[in-house]
Coordinates of C-alpha atoms in Angstrom, one line a residue:
X1353 CA -15.7 116.9 -91.0
X1354 CA -18.3 114.6 -92.4
X1355 CA -18.7 112.3 -89.4
X1356 CA -22.4 113.0 -89.4
X1357 CA -22.7 111.5 -92.9
X1358 CA -21.3 108.2 -91.8
X1359 CA -23.0 108.0 -88.4
X1360 CA -26.5 109.1 -89.6
X1361 CA -27.8 105.6 -89.3
X1362 CA -26.9 105.3 -85.6
X1363 CA -30.4 106.2 -84.6
X1364 CA -33.8 106.8 -86.2
X1365 CA -33.7 110.6 -85.9
X1366 CA -30.2 110.7 -87.5
X1367 CA -31.6 108.8 -90.4
X1368 CA -34.1 111.6 -91.2
X1369 CA -31.5 113.9 -92.6
X1370 CA -28.0 112.5 -93.2
X1371 CA -25.5 114.4 -91.2
X1372 CA -24.9 115.6 -87.6
X1373 CA -26.7 118.5 -86.1
X1374 CA -23.8 120.9 -85.9
X1375 CA -21.3 119.0 -88.0
X1376 CA -19.1 121.6 -89.7
X1377 CA -18.5 120.4 -93.2
X1378 CA -15.0 121.3 -94.2
X1379 CA -15.9 121.2 -97.9
X1380 CA -18.9 123.5 -97.4
X1381 CA -16.7 126.6 -97.2
X1382 CA -15.2 125.8 -100.6
X1383 CA -18.5 126.7 -102.3
X1384 CA -18.9 130.2 -100.8
X1385 CA -18.1 133.0 -103.2
X1386 CA -18.4 130.7 -106.3
X1387 CA -21.3 132.6 -107.6
X1388 CA -23.2 135.4 -105.9
X1389 CA -25.8 135.9 -108.6
X1390 CA -28.0 133.1 -110.0
X1391 CA -27.9 132.5 -113.7
X1392 CA -30.3 130.2 -115.5
X1393 CA -32.6 129.0 -112.7
X1394 CA -35.4 130.2 -110.5
X1395 CA -35.4 133.1 -108.1
X1396 CA -37.0 130.9 -105.4
X1397 CA -33.8 128.9 -105.3
X1398 CA -31.1 129.3 -102.7
X1399 CA -28.4 127.1 -104.3
X1400 CA -28.0 125.0 -107.4
X1401 CA -25.9 121.8 -107.5
X1402 CA -25.6 120.3 -110.9
X1403 CA -29.2 120.0 -112.1
X1404 CA -30.7 120.2 -108.6
X1405 CA -31.9 123.3 -106.9
X1406 CA -32.2 123.9 -103.1
X1407 CA -35.3 126.0 -102.7
X1408 CA -35.7 128.8 -100.2
X1409 CA -38.7 127.1 -98.6
X1410 CA -36.8 123.8 -98.5
X1411 CA -33.9 125.4 -96.7
X1412 CA -36.1 127.4 -94.3
X1413 CA -37.8 124.2 -93.2
X1414 CA -34.6 122.3 -92.7
X1415 CA -32.9 125.2 -91.0
X1416 CA -35.8 125.7 -88.6
X1417 CA -35.8 121.9 -87.7
X1418 CA -32.0 122.0 -87.1
X1419 CA -32.2 125.1 -85.0
X1420 CA -35.0 123.5 -82.9
X1421 CA -32.9 120.3 -82.6
X1422 CA -29.9 122.2 -81.5
X1423 CA -32.0 123.9 -78.8
X1424 CA -33.1 120.5 -77.5
X1425 CA -29.6 119.2 -77.6
X1426 CA -28.2 122.0 -75.4
X1427 CA -31.3 122.3 -73.2
X1428 CA -32.0 126.0 -74.0
X1429 CA -33.4 128.1 -76.8
X1430 CA -31.0 129.2 -79.5
X1431 CA -32.2 132.3 -81.4
X1432 CA -31.5 133.1 -85.0
X1433 CA -29.2 136.0 -83.9
X1434 CA -27.2 133.6 -81.8
X1435 CA -27.1 131.0 -84.6
X1436 CA -25.9 133.7 -87.1
X1437 CA -22.9 134.5 -84.8
X1438 CA -21.6 130.9 -85.2
X1439 CA -22.4 130.7 -88.9
X1440 CA -25.1 128.1 -88.3
X1441 CA -26.9 128.8 -91.5
X1442 CA -23.7 128.1 -93.5
X1443 CA -23.2 124.9 -91.8
X1444 CA -26.8 123.7 -92.5
X1445 CA -26.6 124.9 -96.1
X1446 CA -23.1 123.2 -96.4
X1447 CA -24.6 119.9 -95.3
X1448 CA -27.5 120.2 -97.7
X1449 CA -25.1 121.0 -100.6
X1450 CA -22.9 118.0 -99.6
X1451 CA -25.9 115.7 -99.5
X1452 CA -27.3 116.9 -102.8
X1453 CA -23.9 116.5 -104.4
X1454 CA -23.9 112.8 -103.3
X1455 CA -27.4 112.5 -104.6
X1456 CA -26.3 113.9 -108.0
X1457 CA -23.4 111.4 -108.0
X1458 CA -25.8 108.5 -107.2
X1459 CA -27.9 109.5 -110.2
X1460 CA -24.9 109.6 -112.5
X1461 CA -23.9 106.1 -111.3
X1462 CA -27.4 104.8 -111.8
X1463 CA -27.7 103.6 -108.2
X1464 CA -31.2 102.6 -107.0
X1465 CA -32.9 100.9 -104.0
X1466 CA -36.2 99.1 -104.2
X1467 CA -39.3 100.1 -102.2
X1468 CA -39.1 96.8 -100.4
X1469 CA -35.6 97.3 -99.3
X1470 CA -36.4 100.8 -97.9
X1471 CA -39.4 99.5 -96.1
X1472 CA -37.3 96.7 -94.6
X1473 CA -34.7 99.2 -93.5
X1474 CA -37.2 101.3 -91.7
X1475 CA -39.1 98.4 -90.1
X1476 CA -35.9 96.9 -88.6
X1477 CA -35.0 100.2 -86.9
X1478 CA -35.0 99.6 -83.1
X1479 CA -36.4 103.1 -82.6
X1480 CA -39.7 102.0 -84.1
X1481 CA -40.2 98.8 -82.2
X1482 CA -43.1 98.5 -79.8
X1483 CA -43.4 96.5 -76.5
X1484 CA -43.5 93.2 -78.4
X1485 CA -40.2 93.9 -80.0
X1486 CA -41.8 94.1 -83.5
X1487 CA -42.3 97.2 -85.7
X1488 CA -45.0 99.4 -84.2
X1489 CA -46.9 101.4 -86.8
X1490 CA -48.4 103.8 -84.3
X1491 CA -45.0 104.5 -82.7
X1492 CA -43.5 105.1 -86.2
X1493 CA -46.2 107.6 -87.2
X1494 CA -46.0 109.4 -83.9
X1495 CA -42.2 109.8 -83.9
X1496 CA -41.9 111.1 -87.4
X1497 CA -44.8 113.4 -86.9
X1498 CA -43.2 114.9 -83.8
X1499 CA -40.1 115.4 -85.9
X1500 CA -42.1 117.3 -88.5
X1501 CA -42.2 114.7 -91.2
X1502 CA -44.9 113.2 -93.3
X1503 CA -44.5 109.5 -94.1
X1504 CA -43.7 110.0 -97.9
X1505 CA -41.1 112.6 -97.1
X1506 CA -39.5 110.4 -94.4
X1507 CA -39.4 107.3 -96.7
X1508 CA -37.9 109.3 -99.5
X1509 CA -35.3 110.7 -97.2
X1510 CA -34.3 107.2 -96.1
X1511 CA -33.9 106.1 -99.8
X1512 CA -31.5 109.0 -100.4
X1513 CA -29.6 108.2 -97.2
X1514 CA -29.2 104.6 -98.2
X1515 CA -27.9 105.6 -101.7
X1516 CA -25.5 108.1 -100.1
X1517 CA -24.3 105.4 -97.8
X1518 CA -23.4 103.2 -100.7
X1519 CA -21.1 105.9 -102.0
X1520 CA -19.7 106.7 -98.6
X1521 CA -18.9 103.1 -97.8
X1522 CA -17.1 102.8 -101.2
X1523 CA -15.0 105.9 -100.7
X1524 CA -14.3 105.7 -96.9
X1525 CA -14.5 102.0 -96.1
X1526 CA -12.1 100.2 -93.9
X1527 CA -8.9 102.3 -93.4
X1528 CA -5.7 101.2 -91.6
X1529 CA -4.5 103.5 -88.8
X1530 CA -0.8 103.6 -88.2
X1531 CA 0.2 102.3 -84.8
X1532 CA 2.3 105.4 -84.1
X1533 CA -0.8 107.5 -84.5
X1534 CA -2.8 105.4 -82.0
X1535 CA 0.0 105.6 -79.5
X1536 CA 0.3 109.4 -79.9
X1537 CA -3.4 109.9 -79.4
X1538 CA -3.4 107.6 -76.4
X1539 CA -0.6 109.5 -74.8
X1540 CA -2.4 112.8 -75.5
X1541 CA -5.5 111.4 -73.8
X1542 CA -4.0 109.5 -70.8
X1543 CA -0.8 111.5 -70.0
X1544 CA -0.9 112.7 -66.4
X1545 CA 0.9 115.5 -64.5
X1546 CA 1.7 116.2 -60.9
X1547 CA 2.2 119.8 -59.7
X1548 CA 2.7 121.9 -56.6
X1549 CA 0.7 125.2 -56.7
X1550 CA -0.7 128.1 -54.8
X1551 CA -3.9 130.1 -55.5
X1552 CA -3.7 133.8 -55.7
X1553 CA -7.0 135.5 -54.8
X1554 CA -8.6 138.8 -54.0
X1555 CA -6.4 139.2 -50.9
X1556 CA -3.2 139.1 -53.0
X1557 CA -4.5 141.8 -55.3
X1558 CA -4.2 144.4 -52.5
X1559 CA -6.5 147.3 -51.8
X1560 CA -8.4 148.5 -54.8
X1561 CA -9.9 152.0 -54.3
X1562 CA -13.3 152.7 -55.9
X1563 CA -13.1 153.9 -59.5
X1564 CA -13.5 157.5 -60.2
X1565 CA -16.6 158.6 -62.1
X1566 CA -14.5 159.3 -65.1
X1567 CA -12.9 155.8 -65.0
X1568 CA -16.2 154.1 -64.5
X1569 CA -17.8 156.1 -67.3
X1570 CA -14.9 155.2 -69.7
X1571 CA -15.1 151.5 -68.8
X1572 CA -18.8 151.5 -69.4
X1573 CA -18.6 153.3 -72.8
X1574 CA -16.0 150.8 -74.0
X1575 CA -18.3 147.8 -73.0
X1576 CA -21.8 149.1 -73.5
X1577 CA -22.8 146.0 -75.4
X1578 CA -22.2 143.9 -72.3
X1579 CA -24.9 145.8 -70.4
X1580 CA -27.4 146.3 -73.1
X1581 CA -31.1 145.4 -72.3
X1582 CA -32.3 142.6 -74.5
X1583 CA -35.4 142.6 -76.6
X1584 CA -38.4 141.4 -74.6
X1585 CA -41.7 139.9 -75.9
X1586 CA -45.1 139.6 -74.3
X1587 CA -46.7 136.3 -75.2
X1588 CA -50.2 134.7 -74.9
X1589 CA -50.0 131.0 -74.7
X1590 CA -52.8 128.4 -75.0
X1591 CA -52.0 124.7 -74.3
X1592 CA -54.1 121.7 -75.3
X1593 CA -52.7 118.6 -73.6
X1594 CA -54.1 115.2 -74.5
X1595 CA -52.6 113.8 -71.3
X1596 CA -54.7 116.2 -69.3
X1597 CA -57.8 115.5 -71.4
X1598 CA -57.2 111.8 -70.9
X1599 CA -57.3 112.1 -67.1
X1600 CA -61.1 112.9 -67.3
X1601 CA -61.9 110.0 -69.6
X1602 CA -63.4 106.9 -67.9
X1603 CA -63.0 103.6 -69.7
X1604 CA -65.5 100.9 -68.7
X1605 CA -64.0 97.5 -67.8
X1606 CA -66.1 95.8 -70.5
X1607 CA -64.5 98.0 -73.2
X1608 CA -61.0 97.4 -71.8
X1609 CA -61.5 93.6 -71.6
X1610 CA -62.7 93.6 -75.2
X1611 CA -59.5 95.4 -76.3
X1612 CA -57.5 92.9 -74.3
X1613 CA -59.1 89.9 -76.0
X1614 CA -58.7 91.5 -79.5
X1615 CA -55.1 92.5 -79.0
X1616 CA -53.9 89.8 -76.5
X1617 CA -50.6 89.4 -78.3
X1618 CA -49.8 93.0 -77.7
X1619 CA -49.8 92.4 -74.0
X1620 CA -47.4 89.6 -74.1
X1621 CA -43.6 89.7 -74.3
X1622 CA -42.7 87.4 -77.2
X1623 CA -40.4 84.5 -77.0
X1624 CA -36.8 85.6 -77.4
X1625 CA -33.6 83.7 -78.2
X1626 CA -30.0 84.3 -77.8
X1627 CA -28.5 83.3 -81.1
X1628 CA -25.1 82.8 -82.8
X1629 CA -24.6 82.6 -86.5
X1630 CA -21.8 81.7 -88.9
X1631 CA -22.3 82.6 -92.5
X1632 CA -20.5 80.7 -95.3
X1633 CA -20.0 82.0 -98.8
X1634 CA -20.6 78.5 -100.4
X1635 CA -23.3 76.0 -99.5
X1636 CA -20.8 73.1 -99.6
X1637 CA -18.7 74.8 -97.0
X1638 CA -21.7 75.1 -94.7
X1639 CA -22.6 71.5 -95.2
X1640 CA -19.0 70.3 -94.4
X1641 CA -19.1 72.5 -91.2
X1642 CA -22.4 71.0 -90.2
X1643 CA -21.0 67.5 -90.4
X1644 CA -18.0 68.5 -88.2
X1645 CA -20.5 70.0 -85.7
X1646 CA -22.4 66.7 -85.7
X1647 CA -19.1 64.8 -85.1
X1648 CA -18.5 66.8 -81.9
X1649 CA -16.7 70.0 -82.9
X1650 CA -17.9 73.0 -80.9
X1651 CA -19.5 76.1 -82.5
X1652 CA -16.9 78.3 -80.9
X1653 CA -14.0 76.2 -82.3
X1654 CA -15.6 76.3 -85.7
X1655 CA -15.8 80.1 -85.5
X1656 CA -12.2 80.5 -84.3
X1657 CA -11.0 78.3 -87.1
X1658 CA -12.6 80.8 -89.5
X1659 CA -11.0 83.8 -87.8
X1660 CA -14.2 84.9 -86.1
X1661 CA -14.4 86.2 -82.5
X1662 CA -17.5 85.7 -80.2
X1663 CA -18.8 89.2 -81.0
X1664 CA -18.6 88.5 -84.8
X1665 CA -21.1 85.6 -84.5
X1666 CA -23.3 86.9 -81.7
X1667 CA -26.8 88.0 -82.9
X1668 CA -27.9 88.9 -79.3
X1669 CA -31.2 88.0 -77.6
X1670 CA -33.9 88.8 -80.2
X1671 CA -37.5 88.1 -80.9
X1672 CA -38.4 86.3 -84.1
X1673 CA -39.9 89.4 -85.7
X1674 CA -36.6 91.2 -85.2
X1675 CA -34.6 88.9 -87.5
X1676 CA -34.4 90.4 -90.9
X1677 CA -34.0 87.2 -92.8
X1678 CA -37.2 85.1 -92.5
X1679 CA -35.5 81.8 -93.4
X1680 CA -32.9 82.3 -90.6
X1681 CA -35.7 83.3 -88.2
X1682 CA -37.7 80.1 -89.0
X1683 CA -34.7 77.9 -88.5
X1684 CA -33.6 79.6 -85.3
X1685 CA -37.0 79.4 -83.7
X1686 CA -37.5 75.7 -84.6
X1687 CA -34.4 74.6 -82.6
X1688 CA -34.2 73.5 -79.0
X1689 CA -31.9 75.3 -76.5
X1690 CA -28.3 74.5 -77.4
X1691 CA -29.2 73.2 -80.8
X1692 CA -27.4 74.0 -84.1
X1693 CA -29.4 74.2 -87.3
X1694 CA -28.7 72.5 -90.6
X1695 CA -27.3 74.8 -93.3
X1696 CA -29.9 77.5 -94.0
X1697 CA -29.8 79.4 -97.3
X1698 CA -30.2 83.1 -96.2
X1699 CA -30.1 86.3 -98.1
X1700 CA -26.4 86.9 -97.3
X1701 CA -25.1 83.3 -97.7
X1702 CA -25.6 79.9 -96.2
X1703 CA -25.6 79.9 -92.4
X1704 CA -25.4 77.7 -89.4
X1705 CA -27.5 79.0 -86.4
X1706 CA -27.1 78.1 -82.8
X1707 CA -29.5 78.7 -79.9
X1708 CA -27.7 79.5 -76.6
X1709 CA -30.7 80.4 -74.5
X1710 CA -34.5 80.6 -74.8
X1711 CA -36.6 83.1 -73.0
X1712 CA -40.3 81.9 -73.2
X1713 CA -43.2 84.1 -74.1
X1714 CA -44.6 85.9 -71.1
X1715 CA -48.3 86.7 -71.2
X1716 CA -49.9 89.3 -69.0
X1717 CA -53.4 88.7 -67.5
X1718 CA -56.1 91.3 -68.0
X1719 CA -55.6 92.5 -64.4
X1720 CA -51.9 93.0 -65.1
X1721 CA -52.6 94.9 -68.3
X1722 CA -55.8 96.7 -67.4
X1723 CA -54.1 100.0 -66.3
X1724 CA -52.1 100.2 -69.5
X1725 CA -55.1 99.3 -71.7
X1726 CA -57.3 102.0 -70.1
X1727 CA -54.6 104.6 -70.3
X1728 CA -54.0 103.9 -74.0
X1729 CA -57.8 103.9 -74.8
X1730 CA -58.2 107.2 -72.8
X1731 CA -55.3 108.8 -74.8
X1732 CA -56.9 107.7 -78.1
X1733 CA -60.2 109.3 -77.2
X1734 CA -58.4 112.3 -75.9
X1735 CA -56.5 112.7 -79.2
X1736 CA -59.8 112.8 -81.0
X1737 CA -61.2 115.3 -78.6
X1738 CA -58.0 117.4 -79.0
X1739 CA -58.4 117.4 -82.7
X1740 CA -62.1 118.6 -82.4
X1741 CA -61.1 121.4 -79.9
X1742 CA -58.2 122.4 -82.2
X1743 CA -60.7 122.8 -85.1
X1744 CA -63.1 124.8 -82.9
X1745 CA -60.3 127.1 -81.7
X1746 CA -59.1 127.7 -85.3
X1747 CA -62.7 128.4 -86.4
X1748 CA -63.0 131.0 -83.7
X1749 CA -59.7 132.7 -84.7
X1750 CA -60.9 132.6 -88.4
X1751 CA -64.0 134.4 -87.2
X1752 CA -61.9 137.3 -85.9
X1753 CA -61.3 136.3 -82.2
X1754 CA -57.9 136.8 -80.7
X1755 CA -56.1 133.7 -79.4
X1756 CA -57.2 134.4 -75.8
X1757 CA -60.8 135.0 -76.8
X1758 CA -60.9 131.9 -79.0
X1759 CA -59.5 129.8 -76.2
X1760 CA -61.9 131.1 -73.5
X1761 CA -64.9 130.1 -75.6
X1762 CA -63.9 126.4 -75.4
X1763 CA -62.5 126.6 -71.9
X1764 CA -58.9 126.2 -72.7
X1765 CA -56.4 127.7 -70.2
X1766 CA -54.7 131.0 -71.3
X1767 CA -51.2 131.8 -70.1
X1768 CA -49.7 135.3 -70.3
X1769 CA -45.9 135.7 -70.3
X1770 CA -45.4 139.4 -69.4
X1771 CA -41.8 139.5 -70.8
X1772 CA -39.3 137.0 -72.1
X1773 CA -36.0 137.5 -73.9
X1774 CA -34.3 135.3 -76.5
X1775 CA -32.6 133.2 -73.9
X1776 CA -35.9 132.4 -72.2
X1777 CA -35.3 134.8 -69.3
X1778 CA -37.7 137.4 -67.8
X1779 CA -37.1 141.0 -66.6
X1780 CA -35.4 139.7 -63.4
X1781 CA -32.8 137.8 -65.5
X1782 CA -34.1 134.4 -64.2
X1783 CA -35.4 131.8 -66.6
X1784 CA -39.2 132.0 -67.1
X1785 CA -40.5 129.0 -65.1
X1786 CA -42.9 126.3 -66.4
X1787 CA -42.5 127.5 -70.0
X1788 CA -44.0 124.8 -72.2
X1789 CA -41.8 123.5 -75.1
X1790 CA -39.3 126.3 -74.5
X1791 CA -36.7 125.0 -77.0
X1792 CA -39.2 125.5 -79.8
X1793 CA -41.5 128.2 -78.4
X1794 CA -38.9 130.9 -77.8
X1795 CA -37.2 130.8 -81.3
X1796 CA -40.6 130.6 -82.9
X1797 CA -42.0 133.5 -80.9
X1798 CA -38.9 135.7 -81.8
X1799 CA -39.3 134.7 -85.5
X1800 CA -42.9 136.0 -85.4
X1801 CA -44.4 139.5 -84.8
X1802 CA -47.3 141.3 -83.2
X1803 CA -50.5 140.6 -85.1
X1804 CA -49.2 137.5 -86.8
X1805 CA -51.4 134.4 -86.5
X1806 CA -49.0 131.5 -85.9
X1807 CA -49.6 127.8 -86.4
X1808 CA -49.6 125.8 -83.2
X1809 CA -46.6 123.8 -82.1
X1810 CA -47.1 120.0 -81.8
X1811 CA -46.8 118.7 -78.2
X1812 CA -45.1 115.4 -77.4
X1813 CA -48.3 113.8 -76.3
X1814 CA -50.1 114.8 -79.5
X1815 CA -51.6 118.0 -78.1
X1816 CA -51.0 121.6 -79.2
X1817 CA -49.4 124.8 -78.1
X1818 CA -50.6 128.1 -79.6
X1819 CA -48.7 131.3 -79.1
X1820 CA -49.3 135.0 -80.0
X1821 CA -46.8 137.9 -79.7
X1822 CA -48.9 140.7 -78.2
X1823 CA -46.1 143.3 -77.5
X1824 CA -42.5 143.9 -78.2
X1825 CA -40.0 145.9 -76.1
X1826 CA -37.0 146.6 -78.3
X1827 CA -33.5 146.0 -77.2
X1828 CA -31.8 149.2 -76.0
X1829 CA -28.7 150.5 -74.5
X1830 CA -28.9 151.0 -70.8
X1831 CA -27.6 154.1 -69.1
X1832 CA -24.8 154.0 -66.7
X1833 CA -27.1 154.9 -63.8
X1834 CA -29.3 151.8 -64.6
X1835 CA -26.4 149.4 -64.3
X1836 CA -23.9 151.2 -62.2
X1837 CA -23.6 148.4 -59.6
X1838 CA -23.1 145.8 -62.3
X1839 CA -20.5 147.9 -64.1
X1840 CA -18.6 148.6 -60.9
X1841 CA -18.5 144.9 -59.9
X1842 CA -17.2 144.0 -63.4
X1843 CA -14.6 146.8 -63.3
X1844 CA -13.3 145.6 -59.9
X1845 CA -13.1 142.0 -61.0
X1846 CA -11.1 143.1 -64.1
X1847 CA -8.8 145.1 -61.9
X1848 CA -8.2 142.2 -59.6
X1849 CA -7.5 139.9 -62.5
X1850 CA -4.9 142.4 -63.9
X1851 CA -3.1 142.7 -60.6
X1852 CA -3.0 139.0 -60.0
X1853 CA -1.6 138.4 -63.5
X1854 CA 1.1 140.9 -62.9
X1855 CA 2.0 139.5 -59.5
X1856 CA 2.0 135.9 -60.9
X1857 CA 4.2 136.8 -63.9
X1858 CA 6.7 138.3 -61.4
X1859 CA 6.7 135.2 -59.3
X1860 CA 7.1 133.0 -62.3
X1861 CA 10.3 134.9 -63.1
X1862 CA 11.6 134.4 -59.6
X1863 CA 10.9 130.7 -59.8
X1864 CA 12.7 130.5 -63.1
X1865 CA 15.7 132.1 -61.4
X1866 CA 15.8 129.2 -58.9
X1867 CA 13.5 130.4 -56.1
X1868 CA 11.5 127.7 -54.3
X1869 CA 7.7 127.8 -54.6
X1870 CA 7.3 127.4 -50.8
X1871 CA 9.4 130.6 -50.3
X1872 CA 7.3 132.5 -52.8
X1873 CA 4.1 131.2 -51.1
X1874 CA 5.4 132.2 -47.6
X1875 CA 6.0 135.7 -48.7
X1876 CA 2.3 135.9 -49.8
X1877 CA 1.1 134.0 -46.7
X1878 CA -0.2 131.2 -48.9
X1879 CA -0.1 127.5 -48.5
X1880 CA 1.5 125.3 -51.1
X1881 CA -0.8 122.5 -52.3
X1882 CA -0.1 119.5 -54.4
X1883 CA -2.2 117.9 -57.0
X1884 CA -1.8 114.7 -59.1
X1885 CA -3.6 112.8 -61.8
X1886 CA -4.3 115.9 -63.9
X1887 CA -5.3 115.1 -67.5
X1888 CA -5.9 117.2 -70.6
X1889 CA -9.4 118.5 -70.9
X1890 CA -10.4 117.4 -67.4
X1891 CA -10.8 120.5 -65.2
X1892 CA -11.2 120.3 -61.4
X1893 CA -12.7 122.6 -58.8
X1894 CA -9.4 124.4 -58.6
X1895 CA -7.9 124.0 -62.1
X1896 CA -9.8 125.6 -65.0
X1897 CA -9.6 124.3 -68.5
X1898 CA -7.2 127.2 -69.2
X1899 CA -5.0 126.2 -66.2
X1900 CA -4.9 122.5 -67.3
X1901 CA -3.9 123.6 -70.8
X1902 CA -1.2 125.8 -69.5
X1903 CA 0.2 123.0 -67.2
X1904 CA 0.4 120.6 -70.2
X1905 CA 2.3 123.2 -72.1
X1906 CA 4.9 123.5 -69.3
X1907 CA 7.8 121.0 -69.1
X1908 CA 8.6 119.0 -66.0
X1909 CA 10.3 121.2 -63.4
X1910 CA 9.2 124.5 -64.9
X1911 CA 6.9 127.0 -63.4
X1912 CA 3.8 128.7 -64.9
X1913 CA 0.6 130.5 -64.2
X1914 CA -3.0 130.6 -65.5
X1915 CA -6.4 132.0 -64.5
X1916 CA -8.3 129.8 -62.0
X1917 CA -11.9 128.7 -62.1
X1918 CA -12.9 132.2 -61.2
X1919 CA -11.7 135.4 -63.0
X1920 CA -10.5 136.7 -59.7
X1921 CA -8.1 133.8 -59.1
X1922 CA -4.7 133.0 -60.5
X1923 CA -2.9 129.7 -60.2
X1924 CA 0.9 129.7 -59.7
X1925 CA 2.3 126.2 -60.3
X1926 CA 5.4 124.1 -60.9
X1927 CA 5.1 120.8 -62.8
X1928 CA 6.9 118.2 -60.6
X1929 CA 6.2 115.0 -62.5
X1930 CA 4.9 113.7 -65.9
X1931 CA 3.5 110.2 -66.3
X1932 CA 3.7 108.9 -69.8
X1933 CA 1.2 105.9 -70.3
X1934 CA 2.1 102.7 -72.1
X1935 CA -0.4 101.3 -74.6
X1936 CA -1.3 97.7 -75.1
X1937 CA -2.3 97.6 -78.8
X1938 CA -4.7 94.7 -78.0
X1939 CA -6.6 96.7 -75.3
X1940 CA -10.0 98.1 -75.5
X1941 CA -8.5 101.6 -75.3
X1942 CA -6.3 100.9 -78.3
X1943 CA -9.3 99.6 -80.3
X1944 CA -11.4 102.6 -79.3
X1945 CA -8.8 105.2 -80.3
X1946 CA -8.1 103.4 -83.5
X1947 CA -11.8 103.4 -84.4
X1948 CA -12.0 107.2 -83.6
X1949 CA -8.9 107.9 -85.8
X1950 CA -10.2 105.7 -88.5
X1951 CA -13.4 107.7 -88.5
X1952 CA -11.5 111.0 -88.6
X1953 CA -9.4 109.8 -91.5
X1954 CA -12.5 108.7 -93.3
X1955 CA -14.0 112.1 -92.7
X1956 CA -11.1 113.8 -94.3
X1957 CA -11.1 111.4 -97.3
X1958 CA -14.8 111.9 -97.8
X1959 CA -14.4 115.7 -97.4
X1960 CA -11.9 115.7 -100.2
X1961 CA -14.1 113.5 -102.4
X1962 CA -17.2 115.7 -101.9
X1963 CA -15.2 118.8 -102.6
X1964 CA -14.0 117.3 -105.8
X1965 CA -17.5 116.3 -106.8
X1966 CA -18.8 119.9 -106.0
X1967 CA -16.1 121.2 -108.3
X1968 CA -17.0 118.8 -111.1
X1969 CA -20.8 119.1 -110.8
X1970 CA -20.8 122.8 -110.1
X1971 CA -22.3 124.7 -107.1
X1972 CA -23.8 128.1 -107.1
X1973 CA -25.1 130.0 -104.1
X1974 CA -27.2 133.1 -103.7
X1975 CA -26.1 134.7 -100.4
X1976 CA -28.8 137.4 -100.8
X1977 CA -31.5 134.8 -100.7
X1978 CA -29.9 133.2 -97.7
X1979 CA -29.9 136.6 -95.9
X1980 CA -33.6 136.9 -96.7
X1981 CA -34.3 133.6 -95.0
X1982 CA -32.4 134.1 -91.8
X1983 CA -32.1 137.9 -91.6
X1984 CA -28.9 139.8 -91.1
X1985 CA -25.6 139.7 -93.1
X1986 CA -24.1 136.5 -94.4
X1987 CA -20.6 137.7 -95.3

């Protein structure tokens, strides 16, 4: 699906590279196997789309960024090996191919966007606004730097995104979703079931004697991979935190007051206004409407007459700097509260603007702003000191010092991680505590090697994190003696699960023959419970996702069974009632589901369009080059 392509503008980071983080492009699989060997273009290229090549270095950079972003999204490091198991490299390359295909199409159509329009697009992004509500240059530079972007690269990426969006909006614009599809989706989401049930547990499995040595050895041999010792790495870390440096910086009151006087506007909340706007395609229509407003017609009535709802005319409560159209801004902020403007010729038509409420500017005294001013000034000085310390450390390393030696010479703390695996865990199997920037550090450390001098990772506060791999303990197969207890526990749990399934299957057959659940429960000395309000995809403490799914596949009055929340539990149930919801097509739920289905239909349509373009433009991939970038097989 190409949902990421259409939703990329939802936030500033999404705008960096068009497409969702783990969006699986349906069309991307169409290109695999088209051409395994490059013909007619450079060996440093990974793929060729029309006249454009995707270079190995370009893909490596994007792939690393996406992998780090994925790690941040799920809250734990994702290694390259783990990424390979889900075909992550193909997904990323598929996205890049789809994006490049749209770029090629934009060139063929002669589409272009001016520098002014790109700048306006970036400057109106809410993610880059400062405390005053206006575009904040420092915040912009910090955020794109943290994401690994230079300003020229970021700006150029936005230009491409905007051109792609023009094509996307043309191909997958407003689509009509059939009512029957909305109703079916609503029923799937909201349908509820009531069931009576019993939980079979360890007691119902009976006595399970210890496994023989032969059985345990056989079980272990068939599942050696489950008990394999992971690869461990010993790391040396050096952290340079600007926040910590700033704590020791003293800012005199005189300097802080001077900053306050020079930047007084920064320490004030600007005036904001709650605005409504109706845009008319022709100036004479706006003039006629203004006359009707002057004669007593309400703004809401005028909007309703034109088929507009309140949300269609509401601009929200905004500062003057946040209004894209300067003429509209001037008119809106010249009005009194409750006033309606004369017709204003804006960029998108002639408009009438109404002010619902005015929030006056709020200035902060020096005393109120002093703490923030001193903190900002201290951080600025600390960043300069951090840069100087970084250069000194790098000079020491260039002179032959190890990372630890170079850090000690400038009094930076050195941290030693004795052993860490790809999931961020130590030898005891517990997560390594207080690990800085774990989502980026662990994948980076496992992509490095002993003796390799790595570039530092950028910290959120503008500081740095250096890391060296000082030793590697390879992954290995453990012997049965090393993991005997773990193997026996797993063997016993598997045996319990097998017995419970066999018992549950037999009880289901009895229930199908007419036996009552309470009688079956009494024979097993179990209590019959009742549950209600069960929904698809909504597991409870008792009912696992698997059990919920089984229950929704079982008709009313019929019995069934499924594994419980634990592997050593089995749920035996009978569905006693099914509640089918009724949908009001004017409800918020109907609108939400229709929007989701519309997005899905647009995804499918766009997928077909991009697949057709790829076929016309021509796509060639070198899987050998891809394997070199990520390691391992790519088949």
